[in-house]
PDB file of N, CA, C and O and ligand atoms in Angstrom:
ATOM      1  N   UNK A   1     153.859 472.947 -10.249  1.00  0.00           N
ATOM      2  CA  UNK A   1     154.975 472.841  -9.298  1.00  0.00           C
ATOM      3  C   UNK A   1     156.260 473.336  -9.956  1.00  0.00           C
ATOM      4  O   UNK A   1     156.450 473.159 -11.147  1.00  0.00           O
ATOM      5  N   UNK A   2     157.144 474.022  -9.138  1.00  0.00           N
ATOM      6  CA  UNK A   2     158.384 474.547  -9.695  1.00  0.00           C
ATOM      7  C   UNK A   2     159.571 474.137  -8.836  1.00  0.00           C
ATOM      8  O   UNK A   2     159.458 474.042  -7.620  1.00  0.00           O
ATOM      9  N   UNK A   3     160.706 473.918  -9.487  1.00  0.00           N
ATOM     10  CA  UNK A   3     161.946 473.615  -8.776  1.00  0.00           C
ATOM     11  C   UNK A   3     163.040 474.498  -9.357  1.00  0.00           C
ATOM     12  O   UNK A   3     163.085 474.712 -10.572  1.00  0.00           O
ATOM     13  N   UNK A   4     163.893 475.061  -8.495  1.00  0.00           N
ATOM     14  CA  UNK A   4     165.009 475.896  -8.972  1.00  0.00           C
ATOM     15  C   UNK A   4     166.303 475.138  -8.722  1.00  0.00           C
ATOM     16  O   UNK A   4     166.603 474.733  -7.604  1.00  0.00           O
ATOM     17  N   UNK A   5     167.066 474.925  -9.794  1.00  0.00           N
ATOM     18  CA  UNK A   5     168.288 474.146  -9.720  1.00  0.00           C
ATOM     19  C   UNK A   5     169.336 474.849 -10.569  1.00  0.00           C
ATOM     20  O   UNK A   5     169.103 475.105 -11.756  1.00  0.00           O
ATOM     21  N   UNK A   6     170.472 475.205  -9.987  1.00  0.00           N
ATOM     22  CA  UNK A   6     171.541 475.917 -10.700  1.00  0.00           C
ATOM     23  C   UNK A   6     170.993 477.135 -11.444  1.00  0.00           C
ATOM     24  O   UNK A   6     171.273 477.361 -12.608  1.00  0.00           O
ATOM     25  N   UNK A   7     170.139 477.904 -10.795  1.00  0.00           N
ATOM     26  CA  UNK A   7     169.584 479.165 -11.303  1.00  0.00           C
ATOM     27  C   UNK A   7     168.656 478.992 -12.498  1.00  0.00           C
ATOM     28  O   UNK A   7     168.314 479.953 -13.157  1.00  0.00           O
ATOM     29  N   UNK A   8     168.275 477.787 -12.807  1.00  0.00           N
ATOM     30  CA  UNK A   8     167.284 477.570 -13.855  1.00  0.00           C
ATOM     31  C   UNK A   8     166.024 477.049 -13.173  1.00  0.00           C
ATOM     32  O   UNK A   8     166.092 476.170 -12.320  1.00  0.00           O
ATOM     33  N   UNK A   9     164.902 477.632 -13.544  1.00  0.00           N
ATOM     34  CA  UNK A   9     163.629 477.178 -12.976  1.00  0.00           C
ATOM     35  C   UNK A   9     163.028 476.100 -13.873  1.00  0.00           C
ATOM     36  O   UNK A   9     162.997 476.255 -15.100  1.00  0.00           O
ATOM     37  N   UNK A  10     162.609 475.052 -13.257  1.00  0.00           N
ATOM     38  CA  UNK A  10     161.983 473.962 -13.995  1.00  0.00           C
ATOM     39  C   UNK A  10     160.523 473.862 -13.595  1.00  0.00           C
ATOM     40  O   UNK A  10     160.189 473.892 -12.414  1.00  0.00           O
ATOM     41  N   UNK A  11     159.686 473.760 -14.592  1.00  0.00           N
ATOM     42  CA  UNK A  11     158.252 473.643 -14.352  1.00  0.00           C
ATOM     43  C   UNK A  11     157.879 472.174 -14.529  1.00  0.00           C
ATOM     44  O   UNK A  11     158.244 471.551 -15.530  1.00  0.00           O
ATOM     45  N   UNK A  12     157.155 471.662 -13.557  1.00  0.00           N
ATOM     46  CA  UNK A  12     156.774 470.251 -13.601  1.00  0.00           C
ATOM     47  C   UNK A  12     155.260 470.141 -13.699  1.00  0.00           C
ATOM     48  O   UNK A  12     154.534 470.684 -12.871  1.00  0.00           O
ATOM     49  N   UNK A  13     154.828 469.486 -14.756  1.00  0.00           N
ATOM     50  CA  UNK A  13     153.384 469.314 -14.972  1.00  0.00           C
ATOM     51  C   UNK A  13     153.069 467.843 -15.204  1.00  0.00           C
ATOM     52  O   UNK A  13     153.947 467.053 -15.567  1.00  0.00           O
ATOM     53  N   UNK A  14     151.819 467.493 -15.044  1.00  0.00           N
ATOM     54  CA  UNK A  14     151.404 466.127 -15.344  1.00  0.00           C
ATOM     55  C   UNK A  14     151.346 465.931 -16.850  1.00  0.00           C
ATOM     56  O   UNK A  14     150.823 466.775 -17.569  1.00  0.00           O
ATOM     57  N   UNK A  15     151.888 464.835 -17.311  1.00  0.00           N
ATOM     58  CA  UNK A  15     151.845 464.496 -18.731  1.00  0.00           C
ATOM     59  C   UNK A  15     150.428 464.062 -19.092  1.00  0.00           C
ATOM     60  O   UNK A  15     149.960 463.025 -18.613  1.00  0.00           O
ATOM     61  N   UNK A  16     149.741 464.839 -19.948  1.00  0.00           N
ATOM     62  CA  UNK A  16     148.355 464.469 -20.288  1.00  0.00           C
ATOM     63  C   UNK A  16     148.273 463.151 -21.058  1.00  0.00           C
ATOM     64  O   UNK A  16     147.207 462.536 -21.109  1.00  0.00           O
ATOM     65  N   UNK A  17     149.389 462.731 -21.674  1.00  0.00           N
ATOM     66  CA  UNK A  17     149.381 461.464 -22.425  1.00  0.00           C
ATOM     67  C   UNK A  17     149.673 460.261 -21.530  1.00  0.00           C
ATOM     68  O   UNK A  17     149.569 459.116 -21.975  1.00  0.00           O
ATOM     69  N   UNK A  18     150.076 460.511 -20.279  1.00  0.00           N
ATOM     70  CA  UNK A  18     150.394 459.405 -19.380  1.00  0.00           C
ATOM     71  C   UNK A  18     149.165 458.948 -18.618  1.00  0.00           C
ATOM     72  O   UNK A  18     148.323 459.754 -18.228  1.00  0.00           O
ATOM     73  N   UNK A  19     149.069 457.673 -18.412  1.00  0.00           N
ATOM     74  CA  UNK A  19     147.914 457.119 -17.706  1.00  0.00           C
ATOM     75  C   UNK A  19     148.063 457.361 -16.200  1.00  0.00           C
ATOM     76  O   UNK A  19     149.126 457.156 -15.634  1.00  0.00           O
ATOM     77  N   UNK A  20     146.979 457.806 -15.570  1.00  0.00           N
ATOM     78  CA  UNK A  20     146.942 457.973 -14.118  1.00  0.00           C
ATOM     79  C   UNK A  20     146.277 456.727 -13.539  1.00  0.00           C
ATOM     80  O   UNK A  20     145.194 456.342 -13.978  1.00  0.00           O
ATOM     81  N   UNK A  21     146.957 456.074 -12.600  1.00  0.00           N
ATOM     82  CA  UNK A  21     146.390 454.842 -12.067  1.00  0.00           C
ATOM     83  C   UNK A  21     146.385 454.835 -10.533  1.00  0.00           C
ATOM     84  O   UNK A  21     147.178 455.520  -9.886  1.00  0.00           O
ATOM     85  N   UNK A  22     145.488 454.063  -9.996  1.00  0.00           N
ATOM     86  CA  UNK A  22     145.335 453.898  -8.557  1.00  0.00           C
ATOM     87  C   UNK A  22     145.301 452.407  -8.247  1.00  0.00           C
ATOM     88  O   UNK A  22     144.779 451.615  -9.023  1.00  0.00           O
ATOM     89  N   UNK A  23     145.842 452.069  -7.072  1.00  0.00           N
ATOM     90  CA  UNK A  23     145.760 450.687  -6.612  1.00  0.00           C
ATOM     91  C   UNK A  23     145.702 450.714  -5.091  1.00  0.00           C
ATOM     92  O   UNK A  23     146.286 451.602  -4.458  1.00  0.00           O
ATOM     93  N   UNK A  24     145.008 449.770  -4.504  1.00  0.00           N
ATOM     94  CA  UNK A  24     144.930 449.684  -3.048  1.00  0.00           C
ATOM     95  C   UNK A  24     145.343 448.296  -2.594  1.00  0.00           C
ATOM     96  O   UNK A  24     145.156 447.311  -3.307  1.00  0.00           O
ATOM     97  N   UNK A  25     145.959 448.256  -1.391  1.00  0.00           N
ATOM     98  CA  UNK A  25     146.356 446.986  -0.800  1.00  0.00           C
ATOM     99  C   UNK A  25     145.907 447.024   0.652  1.00  0.00           C
ATOM    100  O   UNK A  25     146.132 447.999   1.369  1.00  0.00           O
ATOM    101  N   UNK A  26     145.290 445.950   1.097  1.00  0.00           N
ATOM    102  CA  UNK A  26     144.813 445.882   2.476  1.00  0.00           C
ATOM    103  C   UNK A  26     145.993 445.586   3.411  1.00  0.00           C
ATOM    104  O   UNK A  26     146.703 444.606   3.226  1.00  0.00           O
ATOM    105  N   UNK A  27     146.214 446.489   4.388  1.00  0.00           N
ATOM    106  CA  UNK A  27     147.314 446.294   5.339  1.00  0.00           C
ATOM    107  C   UNK A  27     146.756 446.011   6.734  1.00  0.00           C
ATOM    108  O   UNK A  27     147.436 446.171   7.739  1.00  0.00           O
ATOM    109  N   UNK A  28     145.507 445.595   6.766  1.00  0.00           N
ATOM    110  CA  UNK A  28     144.853 445.307   8.041  1.00  0.00           C
ATOM    111  C   UNK A  28     145.351 443.954   8.572  1.00  0.00           C
ATOM    112  O   UNK A  28     145.668 443.057   7.803  1.00  0.00           O
ATOM    113  N   UNK A  29     145.433 443.829   9.854  1.00  0.00           N
ATOM    114  CA  UNK A  29     145.838 442.561  10.461  1.00  0.00           C
ATOM    115  C   UNK A  29     146.849 442.796  11.559  1.00  0.00           C
ATOM    116  O   UNK A  29     147.716 443.660  11.417  1.00  0.00           O
ATOM    117  N   UNK A  30     146.772 442.058  12.662  1.00  0.00           N
ATOM    118  CA  UNK A  30     147.655 442.269  13.805  1.00  0.00           C
ATOM    119  C   UNK A  30     149.025 441.618  13.607  1.00  0.00           C
ATOM    120  O   UNK A  30     150.045 442.292  13.638  1.00  0.00           O
ATOM    121  N   UNK A  31     149.050 440.328  13.388  1.00  0.00           N
ATOM    122  CA  UNK A  31     150.320 439.609  13.238  1.00  0.00           C
ATOM    123  C   UNK A  31     150.827 439.700  11.801  1.00  0.00           C
ATOM    124  O   UNK A  31     152.005 439.890  11.550  1.00  0.00           O
ATOM    125  N   UNK A  32     149.907 439.545  10.884  1.00  0.00           N
ATOM    126  CA  UNK A  32     150.266 439.490   9.477  1.00  0.00           C
ATOM    127  C   UNK A  32     149.272 440.327   8.693  1.00  0.00           C
ATOM    128  O   UNK A  32     148.075 440.271   8.955  1.00  0.00           O
ATOM    129  N   UNK A  33     149.796 441.105   7.727  1.00  0.00           N
ATOM    130  CA  UNK A  33     148.895 441.907   6.904  1.00  0.00           C
ATOM    131  C   UNK A  33     148.045 441.016   6.014  1.00  0.00           C
ATOM    132  O   UNK A  33     148.508 439.986   5.536  1.00  0.00           O
ATOM    133  N   UNK A  34     146.814 441.448   5.790  1.00  0.00           N
ATOM    134  CA  UNK A  34     145.917 440.716   4.884  1.00  0.00           C
ATOM    135  C   UNK A  34     146.544 440.626   3.493  1.00  0.00           C
ATOM    136  O   UNK A  34     146.615 439.551   2.909  1.00  0.00           O
ATOM    137  N   UNK A  35     147.009 441.779   2.959  1.00  0.00           N
ATOM    138  CA  UNK A  35     147.733 441.782   1.685  1.00  0.00           C
ATOM    139  C   UNK A  35     146.882 441.705   0.439  1.00  0.00           C
ATOM    140  O   UNK A  35     147.428 441.671  -0.665  1.00  0.00           O
ATOM    141  N   UNK A  36     145.558 441.698   0.591  1.00  0.00           N
ATOM    142  CA  UNK A  36     144.700 441.666  -0.604  1.00  0.00           C
ATOM    143  C   UNK A  36     144.935 442.927  -1.424  1.00  0.00           C
ATOM    144  O   UNK A  36     145.031 444.021  -0.878  1.00  0.00           O
ATOM    145  N   UNK A  37     145.055 442.760  -2.746  1.00  0.00           N
ATOM    146  CA  UNK A  37     145.341 443.891  -3.627  1.00  0.00           C
ATOM    147  C   UNK A  37     144.258 444.048  -4.677  1.00  0.00           C
ATOM    148  O   UNK A  37     143.799 443.068  -5.249  1.00  0.00           O
ATOM    149  N   UNK A  38     143.910 445.300  -4.947  1.00  0.00           N
ATOM    150  CA  UNK A  38     143.003 445.568  -6.062  1.00  0.00           C
ATOM    151  C   UNK A  38     143.798 445.449  -7.362  1.00  0.00           C
ATOM    152  O   UNK A  38     145.026 445.440  -7.347  1.00  0.00           O
ATOM    153  N   UNK A  39     143.084 445.411  -8.460  1.00  0.00           N
ATOM    154  CA  UNK A  39     143.753 445.561  -9.751  1.00  0.00           C
ATOM    155  C   UNK A  39     144.252 446.993  -9.850  1.00  0.00           C
ATOM    156  O   UNK A  39     143.877 447.847  -9.047  1.00  0.00           O
ATOM    157  N   UNK A  40     145.091 447.267 -10.840  1.00  0.00           N
ATOM    158  CA  UNK A  40     145.476 448.648 -11.128  1.00  0.00           C
ATOM    159  C   UNK A  40     144.282 449.292 -11.836  1.00  0.00           C
ATOM    160  O   UNK A  40     143.834 448.804 -12.870  1.00  0.00           O
ATOM    161  N   UNK A  41     143.746 450.370 -11.223  1.00  0.00           N
ATOM    162  CA  UNK A  41     142.485 450.931 -11.682  1.00  0.00           C
ATOM    163  C   UNK A  41     142.691 452.343 -12.222  1.00  0.00           C
ATOM    164  O   UNK A  41     143.610 453.050 -11.808  1.00  0.00           O
ATOM    165  N   UNK A  42     141.795 452.769 -13.093  1.00  0.00           N
ATOM    166  CA  UNK A  42     141.955 454.044 -13.775  1.00  0.00           C
ATOM    167  C   UNK A  42     141.352 455.245 -13.081  1.00  0.00           C
ATOM    168  O   UNK A  42     141.330 456.327 -13.635  1.00  0.00           O
ATOM    169  N   UNK A  43     140.855 455.084 -11.857  1.00  0.00           N
ATOM    170  CA  UNK A  43     140.266 456.234 -11.179  1.00  0.00           C
ATOM    171  C   UNK A  43     140.186 456.031  -9.681  1.00  0.00           C
ATOM    172  O   UNK A  43     140.161 454.907  -9.200  1.00  0.00           O
ATOM    173  N   UNK A  44     140.135 457.166  -8.958  1.00  0.00           N
ATOM    174  CA  UNK A  44     140.084 457.106  -7.503  1.00  0.00           C
ATOM    175  C   UNK A  44     138.776 456.472  -7.026  1.00  0.00           C
ATOM    176  O   UNK A  44     138.729 455.778  -6.018  1.00  0.00           O
ATOM    177  N   UNK A  45     137.707 456.720  -7.784  1.00  0.00           N
ATOM    178  CA  UNK A  45     136.404 456.183  -7.401  1.00  0.00           C
ATOM    179  C   UNK A  45     136.408 454.655  -7.461  1.00  0.00           C
ATOM    180  O   UNK A  45     135.868 453.990  -6.576  1.00  0.00           O
ATOM    181  N   UNK A  46     137.033 454.113  -8.493  1.00  0.00           N
ATOM    182  CA  UNK A  46     137.083 452.659  -8.658  1.00  0.00           C
ATOM    183  C   UNK A  46     137.841 452.012  -7.501  1.00  0.00           C
ATOM    184  O   UNK A  46     137.454 450.956  -6.997  1.00  0.00           O
ATOM    185  N   UNK A  47     138.929 452.651  -7.065  1.00  0.00           N
ATOM    186  CA  UNK A  47     139.716 452.079  -5.972  1.00  0.00           C
ATOM    187  C   UNK A  47     138.963 452.235  -4.640  1.00  0.00           C
ATOM    188  O   UNK A  47     139.025 451.359  -3.771  1.00  0.00           O
ATOM    189  N   UNK A  48     138.195 453.318  -4.511  1.00  0.00           N
ATOM    190  CA  UNK A  48     137.368 453.499  -3.307  1.00  0.00           C
ATOM    191  C   UNK A  48     136.297 452.421  -3.231  1.00  0.00           C
ATOM    192  O   UNK A  48     136.030 451.873  -2.159  1.00  0.00           O
ATOM    193  N   UNK A  49     135.683 452.122  -4.376  1.00  0.00           N
ATOM    194  CA  UNK A  49     134.664 451.069  -4.415  1.00  0.00           C
ATOM    195  C   UNK A  49     135.274 449.731  -4.010  1.00  0.00           C
ATOM    196  O   UNK A  49     134.668 448.962  -3.259  1.00  0.00           O
ATOM    197  N   UNK A  50     136.476 449.446  -4.513  1.00  0.00           N
ATOM    198  CA  UNK A  50     137.132 448.175  -4.190  1.00  0.00           C
ATOM    199  C   UNK A  50     137.381 448.074  -2.680  1.00  0.00           C
ATOM    200  O   UNK A  50     137.118 447.037  -2.067  1.00  0.00           O
ATOM    201  N   UNK A  51     137.863 449.155  -2.065  1.00  0.00           N
ATOM    202  CA  UNK A  51     138.142 449.139  -0.624  1.00  0.00           C
ATOM    203  C   UNK A  51     136.852 448.937   0.171  1.00  0.00           C
ATOM    204  O   UNK A  51     136.834 448.163   1.137  1.00  0.00           O
ATOM    205  N   UNK A  52     135.788 449.629  -0.236  1.00  0.00           N
ATOM    206  CA  UNK A  52     134.505 449.495   0.471  1.00  0.00           C
ATOM    207  C   UNK A  52     133.995 448.060   0.374  1.00  0.00           C
ATOM    208  O   UNK A  52     133.526 447.492   1.366  1.00  0.00           O
ATOM    209  N   UNK A  53     134.124 447.469  -0.818  1.00  0.00           N
ATOM    210  CA  UNK A  53     133.686 446.077  -0.991  1.00  0.00           C
ATOM    211  C   UNK A  53     134.510 445.138  -0.119  1.00  0.00           C
ATOM    212  O   UNK A  53     133.979 444.201   0.484  1.00  0.00           O
ATOM    213  N   UNK A  54     135.823 445.382  -0.043  1.00  0.00           N
ATOM    214  CA  UNK A  54     136.690 444.540   0.781  1.00  0.00           C
ATOM    215  C   UNK A  54     136.334 444.688   2.257  1.00  0.00           C
ATOM    216  O   UNK A  54     136.330 443.694   2.998  1.00  0.00           O
ATOM    217  N   UNK A  55     136.006 445.894   2.688  1.00  0.00           N
ATOM    218  CA  UNK A  55     135.612 446.125   4.083  1.00  0.00           C
ATOM    219  C   UNK A  55     134.315 445.383   4.398  1.00  0.00           C
ATOM    220  O   UNK A  55     134.206 444.741   5.451  1.00  0.00           O
ATOM    221  N   UNK A  56     133.348 445.449   3.488  1.00  0.00           N
ATOM    222  CA  UNK A  56     132.075 444.740   3.691  1.00  0.00           C
ATOM    223  C   UNK A  56     132.328 443.236   3.796  1.00  0.00           C
ATOM    224  O   UNK A  56     131.768 442.555   4.652  1.00  0.00           O
ATOM    225  N   UNK A  57     133.199 442.717   2.946  1.00  0.00           N
ATOM    226  CA  UNK A  57     133.437 441.272   2.895  1.00  0.00           C
ATOM    227  C   UNK A  57     134.261 440.770   4.088  1.00  0.00           C
ATOM    228  O   UNK A  57     134.084 439.635   4.530  1.00  0.00           O
ATOM    229  N   UNK A  58     135.166 441.604   4.609  1.00  0.00           N
ATOM    230  CA  UNK A  58     136.136 441.102   5.596  1.00  0.00           C
ATOM    231  C   UNK A  58     136.135 441.861   6.926  1.00  0.00           C
ATOM    232  O   UNK A  58     136.686 441.374   7.913  1.00  0.00           O
ATOM    233  N   UNK A  59     135.592 443.076   6.954  1.00  0.00           N
ATOM    234  CA  UNK A  59     135.692 443.924   8.136  1.00  0.00           C
ATOM    235  C   UNK A  59     137.014 444.669   8.220  1.00  0.00           C
ATOM    236  O   UNK A  59     137.243 445.427   9.153  1.00  0.00           O
ATOM    237  N   UNK A  60     137.894 444.477   7.247  1.00  0.00           N
ATOM    238  CA  UNK A  60     139.193 445.170   7.240  1.00  0.00           C
ATOM    239  C   UNK A  60     138.994 446.637   6.872  1.00  0.00           C
ATOM    240  O   UNK A  60     138.234 446.942   5.959  1.00  0.00           O
ATOM    241  N   UNK A  61     139.744 447.522   7.562  1.00  0.00           N
ATOM    242  CA  UNK A  61     139.488 448.957   7.389  1.00  0.00           C
ATOM    243  C   UNK A  61     140.725 449.787   7.100  1.00  0.00           C
ATOM    244  O   UNK A  61     140.653 451.014   7.116  1.00  0.00           O
ATOM    245  N   UNK A  62     141.877 449.173   6.897  1.00  0.00           N
ATOM    246  CA  UNK A  62     143.085 449.981   6.672  1.00  0.00           C
ATOM    247  C   UNK A  62     143.783 449.526   5.393  1.00  0.00           C
ATOM    248  O   UNK A  62     144.052 448.334   5.213  1.00  0.00           O
ATOM    249  N   UNK A  63     144.084 450.498   4.525  1.00  0.00           N
ATOM    250  CA  UNK A  63     144.639 450.191   3.208  1.00  0.00           C
ATOM    251  C   UNK A  63     145.826 451.093   2.887  1.00  0.00           C
ATOM    252  O   UNK A  63     145.903 452.223   3.359  1.00  0.00           O
ATOM    253  N   UNK A  64     146.705 450.561   2.065  1.00  0.00           N
ATOM    254  CA  UNK A  64     147.760 451.374   1.458  1.00  0.00           C
ATOM    255  C   UNK A  64     147.261 451.717   0.058  1.00  0.00           C
ATOM    256  O   UNK A  64     146.785 450.833  -0.650  1.00  0.00           O
ATOM    257  N   UNK A  65     147.375 452.988  -0.320  1.00  0.00           N
ATOM    258  CA  UNK A  65     146.951 453.376  -1.664  1.00  0.00           C
ATOM    259  C   UNK A  65     148.166 453.789  -2.475  1.00  0.00           C
ATOM    260  O   UNK A  65     149.016 454.543  -2.008  1.00  0.00           O
ATOM    261  N   UNK A  66     148.218 453.317  -3.690  1.00  0.00           N
ATOM    262  CA  UNK A  66     149.336 453.619  -4.587  1.00  0.00           C
ATOM    263  C   UNK A  66     148.784 454.422  -5.759  1.00  0.00           C
ATOM    264  O   UNK A  66     147.880 453.973  -6.452  1.00  0.00           O
ATOM    265  N   UNK A  67     149.325 455.608  -5.926  1.00  0.00           N
ATOM    266  CA  UNK A  67     148.896 456.510  -6.993  1.00  0.00           C
ATOM    267  C   UNK A  67     150.070 456.695  -7.958  1.00  0.00           C
ATOM    268  O   UNK A  67     151.198 456.891  -7.514  1.00  0.00           O
ATOM    269  N   UNK A  68     149.798 456.610  -9.225  1.00  0.00           N
ATOM    270  CA  UNK A  68     150.871 456.800 -10.203  1.00  0.00           C
ATOM    271  C   UNK A  68     150.431 457.752 -11.299  1.00  0.00           C
ATOM    272  O   UNK A  68     149.315 457.653 -11.808  1.00  0.00           O
ATOM    273  N   UNK A  69     151.307 458.692 -11.638  1.00  0.00           N
ATOM    274  CA  UNK A  69     151.089 459.509 -12.831  1.00  0.00           C
ATOM    275  C   UNK A  69     152.436 459.743 -13.512  1.00  0.00           C
ATOM    276  O   UNK A  69     153.469 459.262 -13.038  1.00  0.00           O
ATOM    277  N   UNK A  70     152.409 460.460 -14.619  1.00  0.00           N
ATOM    278  CA  UNK A  70     153.631 460.779 -15.343  1.00  0.00           C
ATOM    279  C   UNK A  70     153.825 462.285 -15.325  1.00  0.00           C
ATOM    280  O   UNK A  70     152.857 463.038 -15.445  1.00  0.00           O
ATOM    281  N   UNK A  71     155.057 462.718 -15.140  1.00  0.00           N
ATOM    282  CA  UNK A  71     155.353 464.147 -15.042  1.00  0.00           C
ATOM    283  C   UNK A  71     156.301 464.571 -16.151  1.00  0.00           C
ATOM    284  O   UNK A  71     157.133 463.795 -16.622  1.00  0.00           O
ATOM    285  N   UNK A  72     156.127 465.819 -16.585  1.00  0.00           N
ATOM    286  CA  UNK A  72     157.006 466.419 -17.579  1.00  0.00           C
ATOM    287  C   UNK A  72     157.776 467.560 -16.922  1.00  0.00           C
ATOM    288  O   UNK A  72     157.199 468.332 -16.160  1.00  0.00           O
ATOM    289  N   UNK A  73     159.068 467.670 -17.220  1.00  0.00           N
ATOM    290  CA  UNK A  73     159.909 468.730 -16.669  1.00  0.00           C
ATOM    291  C   UNK A  73     160.345 469.634 -17.819  1.00  0.00           C
ATOM    292  O   UNK A  73     160.850 469.148 -18.841  1.00  0.00           O
ATOM    293  N   UNK A  74     160.115 470.929 -17.633  1.00  0.00           N
ATOM    294  CA  UNK A  74     160.434 471.894 -18.689  1.00  0.00           C
ATOM    295  C   UNK A  74     161.255 473.035 -18.072  1.00  0.00           C
ATOM    296  O   UNK A  74     160.832 473.609 -17.072  1.00  0.00           O
ATOM    297  N   UNK A  75     162.400 473.356 -18.682  1.00  0.00           N
ATOM    298  CA  UNK A  75     163.199 474.473 -18.207  1.00  0.00           C
ATOM    299  C   UNK A  75     162.534 475.783 -18.609  1.00  0.00           C
ATOM    300  O   UNK A  75     162.053 475.916 -19.730  1.00  0.00           O
ATOM    301  N   UNK A  76     162.500 476.724 -17.663  1.00  0.00           N
ATOM    302  CA  UNK A  76     161.831 478.007 -17.950  1.00  0.00           C
ATOM    303  C   UNK A  76     162.828 479.119 -18.239  1.00  0.00           C
ATOM    304  O   UNK A  76     162.461 480.271 -18.292  1.00  0.00           O
ATOM    305  N   UNK A  77     164.101 478.794 -18.385  1.00  0.00           N
ATOM    306  CA  UNK A  77     165.098 479.796 -18.715  1.00  0.00           C
ATOM    307  C   UNK A  77     165.942 480.220 -17.537  1.00  0.00           C
ATOM    308  O   UNK A  77     165.845 479.665 -16.491  1.00  0.00           O
TER     309      UNK A  77
HETATM  310 ZN1   ZN B   1     141.995 442.642   4.030  1.00  0.00          ZN
END
Protein backbone atom coordinates (compact mmCIF):
# COMPACT_ATOMS: atom_id res chain seq x y z
CA UNK A 1 0.00 0.00 0.00
CA UNK A 2 1.20 3.55 -0.80
CA UNK A 3 0.28 7.01 0.44
CA UNK A 4 1.47 10.34 -1.03
CA UNK A 5 1.80 13.18 1.46
CA UNK A 6 3.56 16.51 0.76
CA UNK A 7 5.10 15.02 -2.43
CA UNK A 8 6.78 12.18 -0.55
CA UNK A 9 5.56 8.66 -1.17
CA UNK A 10 5.29 6.42 1.82
CA UNK A 11 5.24 2.67 1.53
CA UNK A 12 3.27 0.79 4.14
CA UNK A 13 3.98 -2.85 4.81
CA UNK A 14 3.09 -5.33 7.51
CA UNK A 15 5.73 -5.60 10.21
CA UNK A 16 6.93 -9.23 10.08
CA UNK A 17 7.97 -8.97 13.75
CA UNK A 18 4.48 -7.89 14.86
CA UNK A 19 1.95 -10.45 15.96
CA UNK A 20 -1.18 -10.80 13.81
CA UNK A 21 -4.22 -11.55 15.94
CA UNK A 22 -7.91 -12.27 15.47
CA UNK A 23 -10.80 -12.09 17.89
CA UNK A 24 -14.54 -12.59 17.50
CA UNK A 25 -17.47 -11.31 19.54
CA UNK A 26 -21.03 -12.56 19.20
CA UNK A 27 -23.39 -9.67 18.36
CA UNK A 28 -26.44 -11.88 17.92
CA UNK A 29 -29.58 -11.02 19.87
CA UNK A 30 -32.68 -8.84 19.39
CA UNK A 31 -32.87 -6.72 22.55
CA UNK A 32 -29.39 -7.29 23.87
CA UNK A 33 -26.25 -8.59 22.21
CA UNK A 34 -24.99 -11.96 23.41
CA UNK A 35 -21.49 -10.44 23.81
CA UNK A 36 -19.61 -13.73 24.08
CA UNK A 37 -15.97 -13.16 23.13
CA UNK A 38 -13.28 -15.51 21.93
CA UNK A 39 -9.77 -15.26 23.28
CA UNK A 40 -7.30 -13.28 21.20
CA UNK A 41 -6.21 -15.93 18.69
CA UNK A 42 -3.21 -16.24 16.39
CA UNK A 43 -5.01 -17.22 13.20
CA UNK A 44 -8.17 -16.77 11.16
CA UNK A 45 -8.84 -20.51 11.28
CA UNK A 46 -8.83 -20.55 15.08
CA UNK A 47 -11.36 -17.71 15.24
CA UNK A 48 -13.53 -19.44 12.61
CA UNK A 49 -13.52 -22.61 14.71
CA UNK A 50 -14.56 -20.61 17.79
CA UNK A 51 -17.49 -19.00 15.92
CA UNK A 52 -18.65 -22.36 14.55
CA UNK A 53 -18.52 -23.88 18.03
CA UNK A 54 -20.49 -20.95 19.45
CA UNK A 55 -23.11 -21.32 16.70
CA UNK A 56 -23.48 -25.05 17.44
CA UNK A 57 -23.83 -24.36 21.17
CA UNK A 58 -26.22 -21.38 20.96
CA UNK A 59 -27.66 -21.05 17.43
CA UNK A 60 -26.14 -17.55 17.24
CA UNK A 61 -24.96 -16.65 13.74
CA UNK A 62 -23.67 -13.07 13.71
CA UNK A 63 -20.25 -11.97 14.94
CA UNK A 64 -17.98 -8.96 15.00
CA UNK A 65 -14.42 -9.86 14.01
CA UNK A 66 -11.43 -7.87 15.19
CA UNK A 67 -8.22 -8.17 13.22
CA UNK A 68 -4.97 -6.62 14.37
CA UNK A 69 -1.56 -6.33 12.76
CA UNK A 70 1.41 -3.98 12.89
CA UNK A 71 2.41 -1.73 10.00
CA UNK A 72 5.69 -0.10 9.03
CA UNK A 73 5.84 3.22 7.15
CA UNK A 74 8.86 3.96 4.98
CA UNK A 75 9.49 7.13 2.96
CA UNK A 76 10.37 6.37 -0.66
CA UNK A 77 11.94 9.74 -1.45
ZN1 LIG B 1 -23.80 -15.62 21.16
